[in-house]
Amino acid sequence: MAEPEFTATGVRIGKGLRSLTRAGQVRISGGRLELLTSYGSEIDSAPVASVRASKPWFGSEDRAVADLDGKRYVLTLGDHDPAPGEPGPPAARRFVEAVRRAAGRNR
């Protein structure tokens, strides 16, 4: 299996006002974006070409929004990248850039 292009752990994943997991995983691998629970069960996945990712205009810097096949998920990642070798989710900005890069969209 190929190395994932992007991986984040410790991500809070919500849908609307409902929290689906507090320590989930986000992974981009093999042209797919996967949202997983802390146990590794799949919440949702979609081809990365059909995913829209952005940062909300209002709200904290650590949030990103991902639309997977018409379903909107709010992801709470880190507000800054962790130090090398330190655990923690990467910045929300890096997630949005990774989705665009994997889908072949540059900006």
CSV table of C-alpha atoms in Angstrom, one decimal:
chain,number,residue,atom,x,y,z
A,1,MET,CA,0.0,0.0,0.0
A,2,ALA,CA,1.3,3.5,-0.9
A,3,GLU,CA,2.3,6.0,1.8
A,4,PRO,CA,-0.6,8.4,2.6
A,5,GLU,CA,-0.2,11.9,1.0
A,6,PHE,CA,-1.6,13.5,4.2
A,7,THR,CA,-2.4,12.1,7.6
A,8,ALA,CA,-3.8,13.9,10.7
A,9,THR,CA,-4.7,12.3,14.0
A,10,GLY,CA,-6.4,13.8,17.0
A,11,VAL,CA,-8.9,15.6,14.8
A,12,ARG,CA,-12.4,16.6,16.0
A,13,ILE,CA,-14.9,15.7,13.3
A,14,GLY,CA,-18.4,17.1,13.4
A,15,LYS,CA,-21.4,17.3,11.2
A,16,GLY,CA,-23.6,20.3,11.9
A,17,LEU,CA,-23.6,20.8,15.6
A,18,ARG,CA,-23.1,17.1,16.3
A,19,SER,CA,-19.6,15.9,17.2
A,20,LEU,CA,-18.9,12.5,15.5
A,21,THR,CA,-15.5,12.0,17.2
A,22,ARG,CA,-13.0,14.0,19.2
A,23,ALA,CA,-9.9,12.1,18.3
A,24,GLY,CA,-10.5,11.1,14.7
A,25,GLN,CA,-8.2,10.7,11.7
A,26,VAL,CA,-8.1,12.4,8.3
A,27,ARG,CA,-6.2,10.6,5.6
A,28,ILE,CA,-5.6,11.3,1.9
A,29,SER,CA,-4.3,8.2,0.2
A,30,GLY,CA,-4.7,6.7,-3.3
A,31,GLY,CA,-6.8,9.6,-4.5
A,32,ARG,CA,-9.4,9.3,-1.7
A,33,LEU,CA,-10.1,11.4,1.4
A,34,GLU,CA,-11.1,9.3,4.4
A,35,LEU,CA,-12.5,10.5,7.7
A,36,LEU,CA,-12.0,7.9,10.4
A,37,THR,CA,-12.9,7.5,14.1
A,38,SER,CA,-10.2,7.1,16.7
A,39,TYR,CA,-10.6,3.3,16.3
A,40,GLY,CA,-10.1,3.4,12.6
A,41,SER,CA,-13.7,2.9,11.5
A,42,GLU,CA,-14.7,4.9,8.5
A,43,ILE,CA,-17.1,7.8,9.0
A,44,ASP,CA,-17.1,8.8,5.3
A,45,SER,CA,-14.8,8.8,2.3
A,46,ALA,CA,-14.8,10.2,-1.2
A,47,PRO,CA,-12.6,10.7,-4.3
A,48,VAL,CA,-10.4,13.7,-3.5
A,49,ALA,CA,-11.4,15.2,-6.9
A,50,SER,CA,-14.9,15.6,-5.7
A,51,VAL,CA,-14.0,17.0,-2.3
A,52,ARG,CA,-14.2,20.7,-1.5
A,53,ALA,CA,-12.1,21.9,1.4
A,54,SER,CA,-11.9,25.4,2.8
A,55,LYS,CA,-11.4,27.4,5.9
A,56,PRO,CA,-14.5,29.2,7.3
A,57,TRP,CA,-14.5,32.9,7.0
A,58,PHE,CA,-15.5,33.3,10.7
A,59,GLY,CA,-14.3,31.1,13.5
A,60,SER,CA,-11.1,29.9,14.9
A,61,GLU,CA,-7.9,29.3,12.8
A,62,ASP,CA,-7.9,25.6,13.7
A,63,ARG,CA,-11.0,24.8,11.7
A,64,ALA,CA,-11.6,23.5,8.2
A,65,VAL,CA,-14.7,22.5,6.3
A,66,ALA,CA,-14.8,19.5,4.0
A,67,ASP,CA,-17.7,18.8,1.6
A,68,LEU,CA,-17.8,15.1,0.7
A,69,ASP,CA,-20.5,14.3,-1.9
A,70,GLY,CA,-22.7,17.0,-0.5
A,71,LYS,CA,-22.2,16.2,3.2
A,72,ARG,CA,-20.4,19.0,5.1
A,73,TYR,CA,-18.0,18.1,7.9
A,74,VAL,CA,-16.3,20.5,10.3
A,75,LEU,CA,-12.8,19.5,11.1
A,76,THR,CA,-10.9,20.9,14.1
A,77,LEU,CA,-7.2,20.5,13.5
A,78,GLY,CA,-4.3,22.3,15.1
A,79,ASP,CA,-4.0,26.0,14.9
A,80,HIS,CA,-0.3,25.6,14.1
A,81,ASP,CA,1.9,22.8,12.9
A,82,PRO,CA,3.4,20.7,15.7
A,83,ALA,CA,7.2,20.7,16.1
A,84,PRO,CA,9.0,17.9,14.3
A,85,GLY,CA,8.7,14.7,16.2
A,86,GLU,CA,5.8,16.0,18.4
A,87,PRO,CA,2.3,14.5,18.2
A,88,GLY,CA,-0.7,16.6,17.3
A,89,PRO,CA,-2.7,17.5,14.2
A,90,PRO,CA,-1.2,19.7,11.5
A,91,ALA,CA,-2.7,23.1,10.8
A,92,ALA,CA,-6.0,23.4,9.1
A,93,ARG,CA,-4.3,25.4,6.3
A,94,ARG,CA,-2.1,22.4,5.5
A,95,PHE,CA,-5.1,20.2,5.2
A,96,VAL,CA,-6.8,22.5,2.7
A,97,GLU,CA,-3.6,22.7,0.7
A,98,ALA,CA,-3.2,18.9,0.7
A,99,VAL,CA,-6.7,18.4,-0.7
A,100,ARG,CA,-6.1,20.9,-3.5
A,101,ARG,CA,-2.7,19.4,-4.3
A,102,ALA,CA,-4.1,15.9,-4.4
A,103,ALA,CA,-7.0,16.9,-6.6
A,104,GLY,CA,-4.7,18.7,-9.0
A,105,ARG,CA,-6.0,22.2,-8.2
A,106,ASN,CA,-3.3,24.7,-7.4
A,107,ARG,CA,-5.3,27.5,-5.8
